[in-house]
Structure formats: structure tokens, C-alpha cells
Amino acid sequence: MISGNPTTSPTLNLEPITGVIRCMAASTSQNWLFRLHSLQEWWYRRSSARTRRRILIGVTLLLVLDEAALLLGMELTGQWNWSYLPLHLCSINVFVCLYNTLTDRNWCKEELYALCIPGAALALLCPSWLDVPFWWTFINLHSVSIHALLVLYPTLLVVGGYRPSPRRIPQVLAFLFGSALPIYFLNKPLGTNFYFLNNPYGNIITSTFTELLGEKYYILGFLPAIALALAVMYLPWALKEWRSRGRT
């Protein structure tokens, strides 16, 4: 589209074009990530228990290094502030992955399956960085890589034999709300927005909640969203349990 007036030379407005290009780049990266995940799952499924353990350790190390690289990069470039503390749900899940790799706890696996997979997948499908001027920035690449690894880790757990159970949903909710409560109050003195609990800006999902419910009540939109996510994640397992009971 051309903009201008008769007394000045016209200028080309490239904003719509660059927006399309950024969306295409995001879509392409998501497509390649899906293929890579499929290949890794195929390899993991056919590997021995020892090899699976090594793969899981490798993914864990990549997660920790990815998160550490962000903190170090922000510090070295003078851009670090309180908002880069690893206190968003996805960042906390990096340490849940680490703890699970070290201790092999079922509650970790359940939380990662129920909350980490849908949260990280949503961050990949609906990134909040599509409006930035340049796609190939450190923060954007970090966002793609960390969320891709966070989808991969619990997926490998399920491929490796872990079976989620709807009976453990109360444990998942206890972790979610138990961690959200102190973070809500921590956001106030730090001026941060971890878990997107203190304002709806900077996130596509919470912005949608604001349009539907208003800025004052946007936080209520999390309740049906969480219920929907849990229903999607657990319905196949609930049906499987129901069918197995019917055969006995």
C-alpha cells in the first residue's frame, strides 16, 4: 500500500507485508519443530532404557542451559530486570523437569503432562513476539527453543511408559494454585507480571480474556481455560480407564 500526499514522494507501507512474513516464519518453525519432535519420539520409543535415560538427561541439560543463557544474555547486555526471574510457569517447569530427572517423581510427571505441555504448546502456537520488528532476536529464539523443549520432555515421559491419571488432577491444581498465590503477591513489590496475574498485557490469551470480561475481571478467564486444558489432556485417559473397567 502507498501512503503520502501530492507534495511529497509516496512511501511504501510494508507493515502488513512484514506481519505476514513473520507469521509465515513462525508457522514454518512450528512445522519443523513438529517434525523434529516426531523424529525424537520415534527414536526414544525404540531405544533401550539406558539410552532413554541419556536422552532425558540431554533434554534436561538443554532446558537448564537455555534458561541460563537468557539470564546471562540479559545481564551481559544490561537489559536484566526483575521480570527475567524464572518465575513464569514455563520457567518453573524447567526446574520441575530437572527435579524429575534427578528424583523420578510421579507428581512431577503429572504436573508436566497436565500443565507444561498445553502451556508451552500454546506459547508456540500463539507467540506474543509476532509484533516485534525483527524475528531473529535472542529473546525470540529463546522463546521458541525453551517452549519446544518443554513440550518434548513430558511427551518423552509418556512415550516412555508414564500413564497420566485423572485421579491426580487435584495434585496438579494444588501445584498450580499453590504456586500462583505467593507469586501474585510477589508481583506487587517487584513490578512484575509472572503468571500474568497482575495485568493482562503482553499476552494474546490474557488480552482475549480482557476483551471478553474487561480488564478488572480478566483473571477469571483462567478458570474455564484451565478446565478446558485439563479436559483435553485427560479425556483420552479417562475413556481408556472406563473401557478397561467395562471389559472386566
Tab-separated table of C-alpha atoms in Angstrom:
chain	number	residue	atom	x	y	z
A	1	MET	CA	0.000	0.000	0.000
A	2	ILE	CA	1.219	3.504	-0.842
A	3	SER	CA	0.835	6.414	1.529
A	4	GLY	CA	1.698	10.065	1.043
A	5	ASN	CA	0.348	13.343	-0.364
A	6	PRO	CA	0.736	15.213	-3.656
A	7	THR	CA	3.554	17.423	-2.371
A	8	THR	CA	5.774	14.640	-1.064
A	9	SER	CA	7.100	11.465	-2.595
A	10	PRO	CA	4.982	8.436	-1.711
A	11	THR	CA	6.278	5.911	0.791
A	12	LEU	CA	5.635	2.216	0.824
A	13	ASN	CA	3.916	0.871	3.947
A	14	LEU	CA	5.480	-2.545	4.481
A	15	GLU	CA	3.911	-3.256	7.869
A	16	PRO	CA	1.194	-5.640	6.564
A	17	ILE	CA	3.755	-7.475	4.422
A	18	THR	CA	6.292	-7.871	7.238
A	19	GLY	CA	3.496	-9.038	9.520
A	20	VAL	CA	2.612	-11.800	7.063
A	21	ILE	CA	6.280	-12.744	6.710
A	22	ARG	CA	6.688	-13.013	10.487
A	23	CYS	CA	3.585	-15.198	10.741
A	24	MET	CA	4.888	-17.409	7.915
A	25	ALA	CA	8.252	-17.687	9.675
A	26	ALA	CA	6.557	-18.683	12.913
A	27	SER	CA	4.385	-21.240	11.112
A	28	THR	CA	7.413	-22.706	9.316
A	29	SER	CA	9.392	-23.001	12.524
A	30	GLN	CA	6.457	-24.712	14.238
A	31	ASN	CA	6.194	-27.181	11.342
A	32	TRP	CA	9.877	-28.098	11.579
A	33	LEU	CA	9.631	-28.375	15.369
A	34	PHE	CA	6.736	-30.807	14.982
A	35	ARG	CA	8.780	-32.945	12.579
A	36	LEU	CA	11.780	-32.862	14.893
A	37	HIS	CA	9.627	-33.883	17.860
A	38	SER	CA	8.154	-36.760	15.870
A	39	LEU	CA	11.642	-37.980	14.965
A	40	GLN	CA	12.825	-37.740	18.569
A	41	GLU	CA	9.754	-39.602	19.837
A	42	TRP	CA	10.302	-42.322	17.227
A	43	TRP	CA	13.936	-42.682	18.313
A	44	TYR	CA	13.040	-42.581	22.021
A	45	ARG	CA	10.323	-45.248	21.680
A	46	ARG	CA	12.759	-47.658	20.039
A	47	SER	CA	15.634	-47.004	22.422
A	48	SER	CA	16.760	-49.080	25.368
A	49	ALA	CA	16.095	-47.950	28.940
A	50	ARG	CA	19.699	-46.779	29.255
A	51	THR	CA	19.516	-44.744	26.063
A	52	ARG	CA	16.179	-43.239	27.114
A	53	ARG	CA	17.757	-42.125	30.355
A	54	ARG	CA	20.585	-40.440	28.471
A	55	ILE	CA	18.136	-38.696	26.120
A	56	LEU	CA	16.111	-37.401	29.069
A	57	ILE	CA	19.268	-36.105	30.764
A	58	GLY	CA	20.288	-34.419	27.498
A	59	VAL	CA	16.931	-32.660	27.138
A	60	THR	CA	17.146	-31.559	30.780
A	61	LEU	CA	20.605	-30.091	30.263
A	62	LEU	CA	19.400	-28.211	27.184
A	63	LEU	CA	16.499	-26.778	29.194
A	64	VAL	CA	18.752	-25.576	32.016
A	65	LEU	CA	21.340	-24.152	29.614
A	66	ASP	CA	18.633	-22.405	27.591
A	67	GLU	CA	17.226	-20.720	30.695
A	68	ALA	CA	20.717	-19.839	31.956
A	69	ALA	CA	21.624	-18.361	28.555
A	70	LEU	CA	18.651	-15.994	28.779
A	71	LEU	CA	19.619	-14.767	32.234
A	72	LEU	CA	23.270	-14.386	31.280
A	73	GLY	CA	22.458	-12.689	27.985
A	74	MET	CA	20.176	-10.148	29.619
A	75	GLU	CA	22.791	-9.416	32.294
A	76	LEU	CA	25.687	-9.003	29.863
A	77	THR	CA	23.693	-6.651	27.627
A	78	GLY	CA	22.452	-4.553	30.534
A	79	GLN	CA	18.807	-5.500	29.933
A	80	TRP	CA	18.237	-7.638	33.013
A	81	ASN	CA	15.400	-6.696	35.344
A	82	TRP	CA	13.136	-8.482	37.819
A	83	SER	CA	10.840	-9.689	35.043
A	84	TYR	CA	13.554	-12.106	33.865
A	85	LEU	CA	13.483	-14.094	37.095
A	86	PRO	CA	12.477	-17.695	36.237
A	87	LEU	CA	9.071	-17.399	37.886
A	88	HIS	CA	6.692	-17.783	34.971
A	89	LEU	CA	5.025	-21.187	34.911
A	90	CYS	CA	7.131	-22.375	31.976
A	91	SER	CA	10.351	-21.269	33.676
A	92	ILE	CA	9.337	-23.037	36.883
A	93	ASN	CA	8.684	-26.156	34.831
A	94	VAL	CA	12.331	-26.123	33.743
A	95	PHE	CA	13.233	-26.825	37.366
A	96	VAL	CA	10.418	-29.363	37.690
A	97	CYS	CA	11.994	-31.207	34.738
A	98	LEU	CA	15.380	-31.035	36.440
A	99	TYR	CA	13.941	-32.303	39.731
A	100	ASN	CA	12.153	-35.144	37.966
A	101	THR	CA	15.306	-36.188	36.116
A	102	LEU	CA	17.149	-36.344	39.424
A	103	THR	CA	14.424	-37.987	41.543
A	104	ASP	CA	11.923	-39.628	39.143
A	105	ARG	CA	8.747	-38.437	40.940
A	106	ASN	CA	5.261	-39.164	39.620
A	107	TRP	CA	3.865	-35.820	40.797
A	108	CYS	CA	6.455	-34.066	38.629
A	109	LYS	CA	5.483	-36.125	35.597
A	110	GLU	CA	1.792	-35.477	36.181
A	111	GLU	CA	2.248	-31.724	36.527
A	112	LEU	CA	4.446	-31.572	33.450
A	113	TYR	CA	1.924	-33.533	31.410
A	114	ALA	CA	-1.142	-31.591	32.565
A	115	LEU	CA	0.255	-28.048	32.668
A	116	CYS	CA	3.571	-27.919	30.846
A	117	ILE	CA	2.503	-29.484	27.548
A	118	PRO	CA	-0.593	-27.289	26.941
A	119	GLY	CA	1.075	-24.142	28.291
A	120	ALA	CA	4.255	-24.493	26.252
A	121	ALA	CA	2.352	-25.620	23.143
A	122	LEU	CA	0.104	-22.583	23.405
A	123	ALA	CA	3.153	-20.335	23.679
A	124	LEU	CA	4.462	-21.834	20.429
A	125	LEU	CA	1.132	-21.593	18.602
A	126	CYS	CA	0.227	-18.100	19.878
A	127	PRO	CA	3.544	-16.320	20.448
A	128	SER	CA	3.457	-12.823	21.866
A	129	TRP	CA	6.517	-11.726	19.886
A	130	LEU	CA	4.952	-11.555	16.397
A	131	ASP	CA	4.682	-7.764	16.695
A	132	VAL	CA	8.411	-7.183	17.194
A	133	PRO	CA	10.374	-5.523	14.359
A	134	PHE	CA	12.788	-8.416	13.814
A	135	TRP	CA	12.093	-12.144	14.179
A	136	TRP	CA	15.688	-13.333	14.613
A	137	THR	CA	16.345	-11.892	18.055
A	138	PHE	CA	17.838	-13.681	21.025
A	139	ILE	CA	14.656	-13.451	23.093
A	140	ASN	CA	12.509	-14.842	20.265
A	141	LEU	CA	14.841	-17.751	19.579
A	142	HIS	CA	14.950	-18.488	23.301
A	143	SER	CA	11.163	-18.477	23.468
A	144	VAL	CA	10.858	-20.980	20.610
A	145	SER	CA	13.606	-23.304	21.834
A	146	ILE	CA	12.621	-23.368	25.518
A	147	HIS	CA	8.933	-23.996	24.828
A	148	ALA	CA	9.742	-26.676	22.248
A	149	LEU	CA	11.904	-28.476	24.816
A	150	LEU	CA	9.173	-28.095	27.439
A	151	VAL	CA	6.715	-29.833	25.132
A	152	LEU	CA	9.258	-32.517	24.286
A	153	TYR	CA	10.286	-33.503	27.832
A	154	PRO	CA	6.867	-34.615	29.192
A	155	THR	CA	5.976	-36.094	25.793
A	156	LEU	CA	9.008	-38.359	26.108
A	157	LEU	CA	7.835	-39.370	29.584
A	158	VAL	CA	4.504	-40.549	28.153
A	159	VAL	CA	6.186	-42.235	25.180
A	160	GLY	CA	8.474	-43.961	27.665
A	161	GLY	CA	5.562	-45.519	29.541
A	162	TYR	CA	4.247	-42.990	32.047
A	163	ARG	CA	0.444	-43.010	32.181
A	164	PRO	CA	-1.355	-39.872	33.421
A	165	SER	CA	-4.457	-40.395	35.532
A	166	PRO	CA	-7.497	-38.121	36.027
A	167	ARG	CA	-7.327	-39.079	39.706
A	168	ARG	CA	-4.198	-36.953	40.050
A	169	ILE	CA	-5.867	-33.754	38.821
A	170	PRO	CA	-6.240	-32.449	42.413
A	171	GLN	CA	-2.442	-32.694	42.791
A	172	VAL	CA	-1.998	-30.726	39.574
A	173	LEU	CA	-4.401	-27.993	40.709
A	174	ALA	CA	-2.735	-27.859	44.131
A	175	PHE	CA	0.616	-27.209	42.442
A	176	LEU	CA	-0.841	-24.593	40.097
A	177	PHE	CA	-2.785	-22.547	42.632
A	178	GLY	CA	-0.254	-23.158	45.400
A	179	SER	CA	2.494	-21.617	43.282
A	180	ALA	CA	0.302	-18.846	41.866
A	181	LEU	CA	-0.702	-17.440	45.254
A	182	PRO	CA	2.748	-16.335	46.503
A	183	ILE	CA	3.711	-15.167	43.009
A	184	TYR	CA	0.629	-12.936	42.869
A	185	PHE	CA	1.795	-11.092	45.976
A	186	LEU	CA	5.445	-11.109	44.846
A	187	ASN	CA	4.473	-9.342	41.625
A	188	LYS	CA	3.373	-6.249	43.537
A	189	PRO	CA	6.693	-5.143	45.093
A	190	LEU	CA	8.774	-6.277	42.093
A	191	GLY	CA	6.539	-4.625	39.489
A	192	THR	CA	6.422	-7.876	37.519
A	193	ASN	CA	3.650	-9.901	35.907
A	194	PHE	CA	4.565	-13.540	36.471
A	195	TYR	CA	1.761	-15.970	35.614
A	196	PHE	CA	0.083	-12.887	34.005
A	197	LEU	CA	-1.757	-12.357	37.289
A	198	ASN	CA	-1.330	-8.610	37.735
A	199	ASN	CA	-2.227	-7.264	34.307
A	200	PRO	CA	-3.390	-8.771	31.005
A	201	TYR	CA	-0.913	-7.053	28.713
A	202	GLY	CA	1.837	-8.717	26.699
A	203	ASN	CA	-0.023	-11.990	26.161
A	204	ILE	CA	-2.510	-12.943	23.457
A	205	ILE	CA	-4.608	-15.174	25.707
A	206	THR	CA	-4.998	-12.720	28.584
A	207	SER	CA	-5.719	-9.929	26.100
A	208	THR	CA	-8.598	-12.065	24.811
A	209	PHE	CA	-9.841	-12.528	28.386
A	210	THR	CA	-9.784	-8.735	28.747
A	211	GLU	CA	-11.880	-8.224	25.633
A	212	LEU	CA	-14.472	-10.695	26.923
A	213	LEU	CA	-14.503	-9.895	30.643
A	214	GLY	CA	-12.923	-6.469	30.962
A	215	GLU	CA	-9.570	-5.555	32.480
A	216	LYS	CA	-10.885	-5.767	36.045
A	217	TYR	CA	-12.099	-9.364	35.745
A	218	TYR	CA	-9.802	-10.798	33.064
A	219	ILE	CA	-8.211	-13.125	35.615
A	220	LEU	CA	-11.479	-15.090	35.808
A	221	GLY	CA	-10.856	-16.228	32.247
A	222	PHE	CA	-8.138	-18.552	33.552
A	223	LEU	CA	-10.734	-20.779	35.242
A	224	PRO	CA	-12.572	-22.046	32.127
A	225	ALA	CA	-9.265	-22.091	30.221
A	226	ILE	CA	-7.686	-24.379	32.827
A	227	ALA	CA	-10.784	-26.579	32.879
A	228	LEU	CA	-10.718	-26.881	29.081
A	229	ALA	CA	-6.998	-27.687	29.015
A	230	LEU	CA	-7.385	-30.412	31.654
A	231	ALA	CA	-10.392	-31.864	29.825
A	232	VAL	CA	-8.426	-32.078	26.578
A	233	MET	CA	-5.389	-33.609	28.288
A	234	TYR	CA	-7.249	-36.159	30.401
A	235	LEU	CA	-10.276	-37.168	28.346
A	236	PRO	CA	-8.380	-39.846	26.362
A	237	TRP	CA	-7.038	-41.404	29.564
A	238	ALA	CA	-10.445	-41.261	31.289
A	239	LEU	CA	-12.036	-43.028	28.308
A	240	LYS	CA	-9.292	-45.635	28.349
A	241	GLU	CA	-9.861	-46.327	32.052
A	242	TRP	CA	-13.617	-46.516	31.507
A	243	ARG	CA	-13.259	-49.007	28.654
A	244	SER	CA	-10.825	-51.168	30.628
A	245	ARG	CA	-13.298	-51.323	33.504
A	246	GLY	CA	-16.085	-52.313	31.123
A	247	ARG	CA	-14.100	-55.301	29.898
A	248	THR	CA	-13.547	-56.673	33.399
